[in-house]
mmCIF file of C-alpha atoms in Angstrom:
data_model
loop_
_atom_site.group_PDB
_atom_site.id
_atom_site.type_symbol
_atom_site.label_atom_id
_atom_site.label_comp_id
_atom_site.label_asym_id
_atom_site.label_seq_id
_atom_site.Cartn_x
_atom_site.Cartn_y
_atom_site.Cartn_z
ATOM 1 C CA UNK A 8 113.119 322.965 29.486
ATOM 2 C CA UNK A 9 115.803 321.142 31.519
ATOM 3 C CA UNK A 10 118.796 320.578 29.533
ATOM 4 C CA UNK A 11 117.237 322.066 25.834
ATOM 5 C CA UNK A 12 115.895 325.235 24.980
ATOM 6 C CA UNK A 13 113.795 326.463 21.971
ATOM 7 C CA UNK A 14 110.582 328.508 21.176
ATOM 8 C CA UNK A 15 106.935 328.291 21.709
ATOM 9 C CA UNK A 16 106.602 329.241 17.484
ATOM 10 C CA UNK A 17 108.973 329.799 14.747
ATOM 11 C CA UNK A 18 108.126 331.289 11.234
ATOM 12 C CA UNK A 19 109.243 332.983 7.972
ATOM 13 C CA UNK A 20 106.372 334.983 7.035
ATOM 14 C CA UNK A 21 105.881 336.901 2.991
ATOM 15 C CA UNK A 22 103.590 340.136 1.833
ATOM 16 C CA UNK A 23 102.996 337.751 -0.818
ATOM 17 C CA UNK A 24 101.518 334.509 -1.361
ATOM 18 C CA UNK A 25 101.233 332.626 -4.736
ATOM 19 C CA UNK A 26 99.424 330.117 -3.566
ATOM 20 C CA UNK A 27 96.593 331.367 -2.235
ATOM 21 C CA UNK A 28 93.372 329.400 -1.731
ATOM 22 C CA UNK A 29 89.862 331.501 -2.106
ATOM 23 C CA UNK A 30 88.774 333.659 -0.477
ATOM 24 C CA UNK A 31 92.520 334.039 -0.238
ATOM 25 C CA UNK A 32 94.169 337.238 -2.071
ATOM 26 C CA UNK A 33 98.155 336.974 -2.966
ATOM 27 C CA UNK A 34 98.680 340.350 -1.303
ATOM 28 C CA UNK A 35 97.233 338.994 1.884
ATOM 29 C CA UNK A 36 100.648 337.421 2.967
ATOM 30 C CA UNK A 37 101.093 334.082 3.698
ATOM 31 C CA UNK A 38 102.841 332.274 6.637
ATOM 32 C CA UNK A 39 104.728 328.956 7.543
ATOM 33 C CA UNK A 40 104.976 328.236 11.426
ATOM 34 C CA UNK A 41 106.205 325.334 13.520
ATOM 35 C CA UNK A 42 107.048 324.540 17.168
ATOM 36 C CA UNK A 43 110.233 324.465 18.148
ATOM 37 C CA UNK A 44 113.142 326.432 16.666
ATOM 38 C CA UNK A 45 112.962 327.746 12.696
ATOM 39 C CA UNK A 46 115.377 325.716 11.483
ATOM 40 C CA UNK A 47 111.781 323.521 10.853
ATOM 41 C CA UNK A 48 110.119 325.491 8.753
ATOM 42 C CA UNK A 49 113.633 326.569 6.493
ATOM 43 C CA UNK A 50 114.366 323.700 6.075
ATOM 44 C CA UNK A 51 110.545 322.566 4.424
ATOM 45 C CA UNK A 52 109.669 320.080 6.442
ATOM 46 C CA UNK A 53 105.758 319.807 7.093
ATOM 47 C CA UNK A 54 104.611 322.859 8.641
ATOM 48 C CA UNK A 55 101.241 324.750 9.703
ATOM 49 C CA UNK A 56 100.877 327.694 6.799
ATOM 50 C CA UNK A 57 98.211 330.031 7.379
ATOM 51 C CA UNK A 58 97.378 333.429 5.208
ATOM 52 C CA UNK A 59 97.229 336.225 8.165
ATOM 53 C CA UNK A 60 93.793 337.430 6.972
ATOM 54 C CA UNK A 61 92.475 334.206 7.533
ATOM 55 C CA UNK A 62 93.941 332.236 10.582
ATOM 56 C CA UNK A 63 91.151 330.176 11.004
ATOM 57 C CA UNK A 64 91.356 328.272 7.772
ATOM 58 C CA UNK A 65 93.928 326.261 7.613
ATOM 59 C CA UNK A 66 93.797 323.244 4.721
ATOM 60 C CA UNK A 67 96.123 321.113 6.627
ATOM 61 C CA UNK A 68 92.884 321.100 9.544
ATOM 62 C CA UNK A 69 90.445 320.465 7.541
ATOM 63 C CA UNK A 70 89.795 316.786 8.905
ATOM 64 C CA UNK A 71 91.513 314.784 10.945
ATOM 65 C CA UNK A 72 93.022 312.805 8.693
ATOM 66 C CA UNK A 73 94.297 315.407 6.806
ATOM 67 C CA UNK A 74 95.460 316.805 10.265
ATOM 68 C CA UNK A 75 97.393 313.709 11.076
ATOM 69 C CA UNK A 76 98.801 313.325 8.327
ATOM 70 C CA UNK A 77 100.186 317.195 7.430
ATOM 71 C CA UNK A 78 100.919 318.472 10.865
ATOM 72 C CA UNK A 79 104.727 318.747 12.628
ATOM 73 C CA UNK A 80 105.811 315.470 13.752
ATOM 74 C CA UNK A 81 108.837 316.259 14.444
ATOM 75 C CA UNK A 82 111.088 319.426 16.503
ATOM 76 C CA UNK A 83 114.170 321.265 16.847
ATOM 77 C CA UNK A 84 115.429 322.420 19.774
ATOM 78 C CA UNK A 85 119.261 323.564 21.181
ATOM 79 C CA UNK A 86 121.217 321.245 23.418
ATOM 80 C CA UNK A 87 121.795 323.296 26.284
ATOM 81 C CA UNK A 88 124.799 320.894 27.790
ATOM 82 C CA UNK A 89 126.512 320.511 23.867
ATOM 83 C CA UNK A 90 130.079 320.220 24.217
ATOM 84 C CA UNK A 91 131.938 322.317 21.706
ATOM 85 C CA UNK A 92 133.589 319.949 19.296
ATOM 86 C CA UNK A 93 130.978 317.495 19.289
ATOM 87 C CA UNK A 94 128.725 316.031 16.322
ATOM 88 C CA UNK A 95 125.638 314.816 18.145
ATOM 89 C CA UNK A 96 123.993 311.459 16.432
ATOM 90 C CA UNK A 97 120.201 313.271 16.205
ATOM 91 C CA UNK A 98 121.135 315.857 13.574
ATOM 92 C CA UNK A 99 124.268 316.215 11.315
ATOM 93 C CA UNK A 100 125.003 319.820 13.028
ATOM 94 C CA UNK A 101 126.667 320.568 16.608
ATOM 95 C CA UNK A 102 124.235 321.951 19.258
ATOM 96 C CA UNK A 103 120.817 320.786 17.220
ATOM 97 C CA UNK A 104 118.448 318.329 18.532
ATOM 98 C CA UNK A 105 115.377 317.043 16.677
ATOM 99 C CA UNK A 106 112.964 315.895 18.963
ATOM 100 C CA UNK A 107 109.581 314.231 18.501
ATOM 101 C CA UNK A 108 106.416 315.786 19.485
ATOM 102 C CA UNK A 109 105.697 313.104 22.227
ATOM 103 C CA UNK A 110 108.798 314.651 23.825
ATOM 104 C CA UNK A 111 108.149 317.489 24.799
ATOM 105 C CA UNK A 112 104.763 316.778 26.945
ATOM 106 C CA UNK A 113 106.478 316.928 29.748
ATOM 107 C CA UNK A 114 107.282 321.052 28.720
ATOM 108 C CA UNK A 115 104.943 323.227 29.606
ATOM 109 C CA UNK A 116 105.153 324.801 26.048
ATOM 110 C CA UNK A 117 102.874 322.335 24.461
ATOM 111 C CA UNK A 118 99.469 323.738 26.311
ATOM 112 C CA UNK A 119 100.192 326.816 23.660
ATOM 113 C CA UNK A 120 100.497 324.739 20.669
ATOM 114 C CA UNK A 121 98.839 321.731 20.055
ATOM 115 C CA UNK A 122 95.654 319.638 20.339
ATOM 116 C CA UNK A 123 94.793 315.667 21.015
ATOM 117 C CA UNK A 124 93.569 313.733 18.512
ATOM 118 C CA UNK A 125 90.229 311.202 19.820
ATOM 119 C CA UNK A 126 90.790 308.085 18.746
ATOM 120 C CA UNK A 127 87.669 306.892 19.873
ATOM 121 C CA UNK A 128 85.543 309.911 17.847
ATOM 122 C CA UNK A 129 87.957 310.586 15.412
ATOM 123 C CA UNK A 130 87.833 314.130 16.212
ATOM 124 C CA UNK A 131 90.267 316.784 17.044
ATOM 125 C CA UNK A 132 90.000 318.321 20.153
ATOM 126 C CA UNK A 133 91.702 321.806 21.044
ATOM 127 C CA UNK A 134 94.093 321.533 23.764
ATOM 128 C CA UNK A 135 95.922 318.470 25.745
ATOM 129 C CA UNK A 136 93.828 318.059 28.460
ATOM 130 C CA UNK A 137 92.478 314.956 27.000
ATOM 131 C CA UNK A 138 94.214 311.590 26.214
ATOM 132 C CA UNK A 139 95.504 310.249 22.978
ATOM 133 C CA UNK A 140 97.967 312.095 20.238
ATOM 134 C CA UNK A 141 99.364 315.405 20.501
ATOM 135 C CA UNK A 142 99.018 317.556 16.938
ATOM 136 C CA UNK A 143 100.729 320.653 16.536
ATOM 137 C CA UNK A 144 97.342 322.706 15.536
ATOM 138 C CA UNK A 145 98.334 326.429 17.325
ATOM 139 C CA UNK A 146 94.628 326.445 18.034
ATOM 140 C CA UNK A 147 94.796 328.092 21.265
ATOM 141 C CA UNK A 148 96.408 331.237 19.286
ATOM 142 C CA UNK A 149 94.924 330.997 15.878
ATOM 143 C CA UNK A 150 91.570 329.570 16.977
ATOM 144 C CA UNK A 151 90.962 331.683 20.248
ATOM 145 C CA UNK A 152 93.272 334.532 18.971
ATOM 146 C CA UNK A 153 94.791 333.996 22.859
ATOM 147 C CA UNK A 154 97.822 336.138 21.401
ATOM 148 C CA UNK A 155 97.147 338.278 18.098
ATOM 149 C CA UNK A 156 99.876 336.087 16.048
ATOM 150 C CA UNK A 157 98.049 336.946 12.964
ATOM 151 C CA UNK A 158 97.288 340.605 13.635
ATOM 152 C CA UNK A 159 100.579 341.215 14.366
ATOM 153 C CA UNK A 160 102.613 339.180 11.508
ATOM 154 C CA UNK A 161 99.962 341.290 9.056
ATOM 155 C CA UNK A 162 100.690 344.741 10.452
ATOM 156 C CA UNK A 163 104.506 344.084 9.754
ATOM 157 C CA UNK A 164 104.405 342.369 6.342
ATOM 158 C CA UNK A 165 102.199 345.437 6.045
ATOM 159 C CA UNK A 166 104.590 347.830 7.060
ATOM 160 C CA UNK A 167 107.828 346.462 5.866
ATOM 161 C CA UNK A 168 106.357 345.923 2.603
ATOM 162 C CA UNK A 169 105.047 349.627 1.990
ATOM 163 C CA UNK A 170 109.102 351.392 3.764
ATOM 164 C CA UNK A 171 111.453 348.271 1.272
ATOM 165 C CA UNK A 172 108.831 349.125 -1.292
ATOM 166 C CA UNK A 173 109.258 345.256 -2.013
ATOM 167 C CA UNK A 174 107.180 342.356 -1.580
ATOM 168 C CA UNK A 175 108.739 341.158 1.789
ATOM 169 C CA UNK A 176 109.838 337.958 3.989
ATOM 170 C CA UNK A 177 110.065 338.267 7.728
ATOM 171 C CA UNK A 178 111.597 335.381 9.987
ATOM 172 C CA UNK A 179 109.986 335.798 13.628
ATOM 173 C CA UNK A 180 109.920 333.424 16.853
ATOM 174 C CA UNK A 181 107.265 333.854 19.855
ATOM 175 C CA UNK A 182 108.168 333.103 23.224
ATOM 176 C CA UNK A 183 104.261 332.194 24.957
ATOM 177 C CA UNK A 184 105.647 330.144 28.074
ATOM 178 C CA UNK A 185 106.595 333.414 29.778
ATOM 179 C CA UNK A 186 106.465 333.280 33.801
ATOM 180 C CA UNK A 187 102.752 334.624 35.170
ATOM 181 C CA UNK A 188 102.151 338.353 34.380
ATOM 182 C CA UNK A 189 104.711 338.998 32.244
ATOM 183 C CA UNK A 190 104.554 339.505 29.062
ATOM 184 C CA UNK A 191 104.820 337.188 25.865
ATOM 185 C CA UNK A 192 106.909 338.188 23.466
ATOM 186 C CA UNK A 193 106.951 338.172 19.360
ATOM 187 C CA UNK A 194 110.990 338.540 18.473
ATOM 188 C CA UNK A 195 111.172 340.017 14.824
ATOM 189 C CA UNK A 196 114.722 338.445 13.858
ATOM 190 C CA UNK A 197 115.037 339.116 9.794
ATOM 191 C CA UNK A 198 113.060 341.111 7.230
ATOM 192 C CA UNK A 199 114.658 341.503 3.651
ATOM 193 C CA UNK A 200 112.899 342.352 0.614
ATOM 194 C CA UNK A 201 112.382 339.061 -1.957
ATOM 195 C CA UNK A 202 114.479 339.592 -4.440
ATOM 196 C CA UNK A 203 114.878 336.069 -5.991
ATOM 197 C CA UNK A 204 115.165 336.350 -9.796
ATOM 198 C CA UNK A 205 112.962 333.009 -10.096
ATOM 199 C CA UNK A 206 109.889 334.747 -8.500
ATOM 200 C CA UNK A 207 110.140 337.973 -10.900
ATOM 201 C CA UNK A 208 107.525 338.735 -13.547
ATOM 202 C CA UNK A 209 108.304 341.963 -15.589
ATOM 203 C CA UNK A 210 106.284 341.612 -18.618
ATOM 204 C CA UNK A 211 102.156 341.778 -17.843
ATOM 205 C CA UNK A 212 101.227 338.122 -19.088
ATOM 206 C CA UNK A 213 97.772 338.647 -19.963
ATOM 207 C CA UNK A 214 98.917 340.542 -22.865
ATOM 208 C CA UNK A 215 100.459 337.441 -24.061
ATOM 209 C CA UNK A 216 98.733 336.384 -27.312
ATOM 210 C CA UNK A 217 97.157 332.462 -26.316
ATOM 211 C CA UNK A 218 97.501 331.939 -30.306
ATOM 212 C CA UNK A 219 101.586 331.794 -28.522
ATOM 213 C CA UNK A 220 101.106 329.303 -25.891
ATOM 214 C CA UNK A 221 100.581 325.878 -25.759
ATOM 215 C CA UNK A 222 99.200 326.074 -22.338
ATOM 216 C CA UNK A 223 96.917 329.331 -21.252
ATOM 217 C CA UNK A 224 95.478 328.939 -17.568
ATOM 218 C CA UNK A 225 94.152 332.028 -15.808
ATOM 219 C CA UNK A 226 93.671 329.909 -12.196
ATOM 220 C CA UNK A 227 97.370 329.224 -12.147
ATOM 221 C CA UNK A 228 99.492 328.723 -8.829
ATOM 222 C CA UNK A 229 103.085 330.148 -7.999
ATOM 223 C CA UNK A 230 105.151 332.266 -9.397
ATOM 224 C CA UNK A 231 107.942 332.709 -11.570
ATOM 225 C CA UNK A 232 109.731 331.340 -15.220
ATOM 226 C CA UNK A 233 110.396 328.138 -15.542
ATOM 227 C CA UNK A 234 113.040 327.247 -18.633
ATOM 228 C CA UNK A 235 114.634 324.099 -18.059
ATOM 229 C CA UNK A 236 112.385 321.643 -19.588
ATOM 230 C CA UNK A 237 111.645 320.498 -22.368
ATOM 231 C CA UNK A 238 109.776 316.920 -21.529
ATOM 232 C CA UNK A 239 105.735 316.562 -21.045
ATOM 233 C CA UNK A 240 103.379 313.930 -19.961
ATOM 234 C CA UNK A 241 99.793 314.147 -20.973
ATOM 235 C CA UNK A 242 96.552 312.442 -21.150
ATOM 236 C CA UNK A 243 94.930 312.377 -24.708
ATOM 237 C CA UNK A 244 91.806 313.576 -24.542
ATOM 238 C CA UNK A 245 90.219 311.422 -27.622
ATOM 239 C CA UNK A 246 90.598 308.290 -25.382
ATOM 240 C CA UNK A 247 90.170 309.816 -21.356
ATOM 241 C CA UNK A 248 87.740 306.889 -19.628
ATOM 242 C CA UNK A 249 87.641 307.680 -16.043
ATOM 243 C CA UNK A 250 87.048 304.016 -15.085
ATOM 244 C CA UNK A 251 90.583 303.741 -16.141
ATOM 245 C CA UNK A 252 92.570 306.199 -14.180
ATOM 246 C CA UNK A 253 93.902 303.640 -11.428
ATOM 247 C CA UNK A 254 95.536 302.096 -14.355
ATOM 248 C CA UNK A 255 96.408 305.289 -15.603
ATOM 249 C CA UNK A 256 98.149 306.204 -12.177
ATOM 250 C CA UNK A 257 100.588 303.312 -12.358
ATOM 251 C CA UNK A 258 101.446 303.897 -15.847
ATOM 252 C CA UNK A 259 103.041 307.526 -15.226
ATOM 253 C CA UNK A 260 104.652 306.293 -11.890
ATOM 254 C CA UNK A 261 106.719 304.427 -14.109
ATOM 255 C CA UNK A 262 107.444 307.040 -16.406
ATOM 256 C CA UNK A 263 108.173 309.755 -12.883
ATOM 257 C CA UNK A 264 110.508 306.422 -12.083
ATOM 258 C CA UNK A 265 113.012 307.309 -14.836
ATOM 259 C CA UNK A 266 112.491 311.131 -14.507
ATOM 260 C CA UNK A 267 113.588 310.770 -10.470
ATOM 261 C CA UNK A 268 116.606 307.905 -11.862
ATOM 262 C CA UNK A 269 117.302 310.711 -14.738
ATOM 263 C CA UNK A 270 116.891 313.902 -12.246
ATOM 264 C CA UNK A 271 114.826 315.439 -14.565
ATOM 265 C CA UNK A 272 111.736 317.681 -14.135
ATOM 266 C CA UNK A 273 108.622 317.531 -16.560
ATOM 267 C CA UNK A 274 104.855 319.068 -17.515
ATOM 268 C CA UNK A 275 102.235 317.133 -16.544
ATOM 269 C CA UNK A 276 98.942 317.348 -17.801
ATOM 270 C CA UNK A 277 95.594 315.607 -17.668
ATOM 271 C CA UNK A 278 91.470 315.836 -16.849
ATOM 272 C CA UNK A 279 89.665 316.828 -13.317
ATOM 273 C CA UNK A 280 91.440 316.363 -10.199
ATOM 274 C CA UNK A 281 95.295 315.026 -9.670
ATOM 275 C CA UNK A 282 95.582 313.161 -6.622
ATOM 276 C CA UNK A 283 91.557 312.880 -5.609
ATOM 277 C CA UNK A 284 90.303 310.058 -3.376
ATOM 278 C CA UNK A 285 88.020 309.798 -5.733
ATOM 279 C CA UNK A 286 89.259 307.795 -9.324
ATOM 280 C CA UNK A 287 85.976 308.833 -11.038
ATOM 281 C CA UNK A 288 87.216 312.804 -10.573
ATOM 282 C CA UNK A 289 90.322 312.042 -11.687
ATOM 283 C CA UNK A 290 93.524 310.441 -11.131
ATOM 284 C CA UNK A 291 94.307 309.098 -7.831
ATOM 285 C CA UNK A 292 98.004 309.364 -8.345
ATOM 286 C CA UNK A 293 100.341 309.948 -4.784
ATOM 287 C CA UNK A 294 102.500 311.846 -4.584
ATOM 288 C CA UNK A 295 105.191 309.807 -5.213
ATOM 289 C CA UNK A 296 104.001 308.787 -8.644
ATOM 290 C CA UNK A 297 104.545 312.393 -10.114
ATOM 291 C CA UNK A 298 107.327 313.553 -7.660
ATOM 292 C CA UNK A 299 109.294 315.095 -10.754
ATOM 293 C CA UNK A 300 106.531 316.786 -12.093
ATOM 294 C CA UNK A 301 107.716 320.816 -11.675
ATOM 295 C CA UNK A 302 104.083 322.427 -13.418
ATOM 296 C CA UNK A 303 100.828 320.494 -12.844
ATOM 297 C CA UNK A 304 97.686 321.070 -15.103
ATOM 298 C CA UNK A 305 94.078 320.239 -14.141
ATOM 299 C CA UNK A 306 91.670 320.798 -17.407
ATOM 300 C CA UNK A 307 88.129 319.911 -18.111
ATOM 301 C CA UNK A 308 86.777 318.299 -21.189
ATOM 302 C CA UNK A 309 83.885 318.526 -22.769
ATOM 303 C CA UNK A 310 81.913 315.788 -21.328
ATOM 304 C CA UNK A 311 83.922 315.981 -18.058
ATOM 305 C CA UNK A 312 84.071 319.105 -16.044
ATOM 306 C CA UNK A 313 85.061 318.971 -12.099
ATOM 307 C CA UNK A 314 85.285 321.325 -9.882
ATOM 308 C CA UNK A 315 89.416 322.472 -9.657
ATOM 309 C CA UNK A 316 90.887 321.298 -6.541
ATOM 310 C CA UNK A 317 94.240 323.717 -7.084
ATOM 311 C CA UNK A 318 96.166 321.465 -5.664
ATOM 312 C CA UNK A 319 95.281 321.070 -2.431
ATOM 313 C CA UNK A 320 95.966 316.879 -2.543
ATOM 314 C CA UNK A 321 99.480 318.025 -2.906
ATOM 315 C CA UNK A 322 99.458 320.969 -1.566
ATOM 316 C CA UNK A 323 102.250 320.999 1.647
ATOM 317 C CA UNK A 324 104.719 319.826 -1.816
ATOM 318 C CA UNK A 325 103.595 322.293 -3.774
ATOM 319 C CA UNK A 326 104.208 325.229 -1.520
ATOM 320 C CA UNK A 327 107.657 323.696 -0.715
ATOM 321 C CA UNK A 328 109.251 322.779 -4.305
ATOM 322 C CA UNK A 329 107.509 325.867 -6.095
ATOM 323 C CA UNK A 330 105.455 323.648 -8.063
ATOM 324 C CA UNK A 331 103.762 325.401 -10.835
ATOM 325 C CA UNK A 332 99.719 324.398 -10.796
ATOM 326 C CA UNK A 333 97.647 325.278 -13.481
ATOM 327 C CA UNK A 334 93.843 324.869 -13.914
ATOM 328 C CA UNK A 335 92.264 324.891 -17.548
ATOM 329 C CA UNK A 336 88.993 324.504 -18.748
ATOM 330 C CA UNK A 337 88.766 325.436 -22.281
ATOM 331 C CA UNK A 338 85.151 324.458 -23.156
ATOM 332 C CA UNK A 339 84.043 327.216 -20.760
ATOM 333 C CA UNK A 340 86.733 329.420 -22.590
ATOM 334 C CA UNK A 341 89.073 329.457 -19.518
ATOM 335 C CA UNK A 342 92.137 329.037 -21.059
ATOM 336 C CA UNK A 343 92.899 326.226 -23.485
ATOM 337 C CA UNK A 344 95.506 323.169 -23.975
ATOM 338 C CA UNK A 345 97.065 323.175 -27.791
ATOM 339 C CA UNK A 346 97.101 319.106 -28.118
ATOM 340 C CA UNK A 347 97.542 320.040 -31.925
ATOM 341 C CA UNK A 348 100.756 321.410 -31.325
ATOM 342 C CA UNK A 349 101.701 318.587 -28.251
ATOM 343 C CA UNK A 350 100.202 316.029 -31.026
ATOM 344 C CA UNK A 351 103.260 317.293 -33.027
ATOM 345 C CA UNK A 352 106.253 316.664 -31.053
ATOM 346 C CA UNK A 353 108.576 314.108 -30.836
ATOM 347 C CA UNK A 354 107.056 311.160 -28.779
ATOM 348 C CA UNK A 355 109.245 309.088 -26.229
ATOM 349 C CA UNK A 356 106.214 306.746 -24.971
ATOM 350 C CA UNK A 357 102.742 306.417 -26.062
ATOM 351 C CA UNK A 358 100.291 303.859 -25.517
ATOM 352 C CA UNK A 359 95.928 303.849 -24.840
ATOM 353 C CA UNK A 360 96.197 306.833 -22.726
ATOM 354 C CA UNK A 361 99.183 308.603 -22.396
ATOM 355 C CA UNK A 362 101.552 310.385 -24.569
ATOM 356 C CA UNK A 363 105.337 311.371 -23.322
ATOM 357 C CA UNK A 364 107.110 314.144 -25.738
ATOM 358 C CA UNK A 365 109.643 315.579 -25.702
ATOM 359 C CA UNK A 366 110.053 319.647 -27.059
ATOM 360 C CA UNK A 367 113.265 320.360 -29.659
ATOM 361 C CA UNK A 368 114.571 323.183 -27.208
ATOM 362 C CA UNK A 369 113.898 323.749 -23.654
ATOM 363 C CA UNK A 370 110.616 325.803 -23.635
ATOM 364 C CA UNK A 371 109.627 328.938 -21.291
ATOM 365 C CA UNK A 372 107.128 328.181 -18.765
ATOM 366 C CA UNK A 373 105.608 331.694 -17.195
ATOM 367 C CA UNK A 374 103.105 332.479 -13.914
ATOM 368 C CA UNK A 375 102.188 335.585 -12.373
ATOM 369 C CA UNK A 376 101.270 333.915 -9.603
ATOM 370 C CA UNK A 377 99.373 337.671 -8.345
ATOM 371 C CA UNK A 378 97.672 337.869 -11.561
ATOM 372 C CA UNK A 379 97.160 333.784 -11.151
ATOM 373 C CA UNK A 380 97.936 333.749 -15.258
ATOM 374 C CA UNK A 381 100.127 330.605 -16.189
ATOM 375 C CA UNK A 382 101.446 330.009 -19.553
ATOM 376 C CA UNK A 383 103.563 327.114 -21.465
ATOM 377 C CA UNK A 384 104.735 328.715 -24.628
ATOM 378 C CA UNK A 385 105.606 327.803 -28.363
ATOM 379 C CA UNK A 386 108.123 329.531 -28.886
ATOM 380 C CA UNK A 387 111.959 328.294 -27.263
ATOM 381 C CA UNK A 388 113.256 330.420 -24.683
ATOM 382 C CA UNK A 389 116.068 332.595 -26.522
ATOM 383 C CA UNK A 390 119.438 330.570 -26.967
ATOM 384 C CA UNK A 391 122.382 331.614 -24.864
ATOM 385 C CA UNK A 392 125.420 331.181 -26.620
ATOM 386 C CA UNK A 393 127.099 329.516 -22.760
ATOM 387 C CA UNK A 394 124.357 327.232 -22.890
ATOM 388 C CA UNK A 395 125.376 323.548 -23.338
ATOM 389 C CA UNK A 396 123.744 321.668 -26.385
ATOM 390 C CA UNK A 397 120.487 320.519 -26.137
ATOM 391 C CA UNK A 398 120.234 316.521 -24.293
ATOM 392 C CA UNK A 399 119.146 313.800 -26.390
ATOM 393 C CA UNK A 400 116.436 311.554 -25.979
ATOM 394 C CA UNK A 401 116.474 308.257 -25.936
ATOM 395 C CA UNK A 402 112.970 306.169 -25.939
ATOM 396 C CA UNK A 403 112.058 304.049 -22.775
#
């Protein structure tokens, strides 16, 4: 396109999905894709996320407000006129251009990728032949199946996993903007087994005794073992007051700021839905107010039960940063939180509604995303002689 080059679609697909939302299943895989070069996806910028089995069911496109907030705002292209050795001001690399979606409106590629926001009627119109802001939705491809990208990816993931005998990840690029009567092309750039040790769970978590856990969830998102946390913020169930959720959110934000400054992470637990727009259904925090939480837990109380959100308010952040997200409903015999154990830990901060505690040692958190089981263990992680001593804590 003139002095720049980019594919219509780039992305990454995995044969296992550790953050499925019903009716998705972990074994059906997951796709993250974007307009332009795949650098945008690899660097974790907001991109379109969907199950190849349900390409029309995309959380980010569920309403106009979320579509405006959660979809792609910029894209990467190669600068074809880059002088060797010249560093561009638009990016920290030599020949990448980071452009706004608006910069592509004169390119013929956008018709394959964008929809239009109709401000007057507050709706998203498929296609670009309307006045209004252009949004990257890939509606032509995913909604109307003008190119069978979901089927191609699903087949590739299935074949790759079978041949490698291991979950796989593929990187791909798609050229839809071809000359008339020329085929559109799906390029497989890489395929590799997923061997990240952080994502391997060797034991069957369903066999773990609940009595050995502080928190036990049978509706967990994420995967792997987290063993570098020894602090937790939780809402005191005996003082829970849904009318005070805005105050609680402000208190949590102040505690989170301290974690941001120290670079530490923590476990966060509370009743109802985190990030709810309705403060009566949960604590209406914004992501910036809980950004250093590594594991987030929604729990029901005896007289306060709401449907779990499964982290939908923060889904882009959860998947990008691999945050564990647990739902626990102990009064429905669905997991538990051992508050007696929590109340026996060292208190760093406490007010009427919140308690911030530290454990004597770093604890072990285990998440099996395929079984949807999440555990916070009581027994500290095994001590490695090479580990440095536990951090000391000062009361804030």
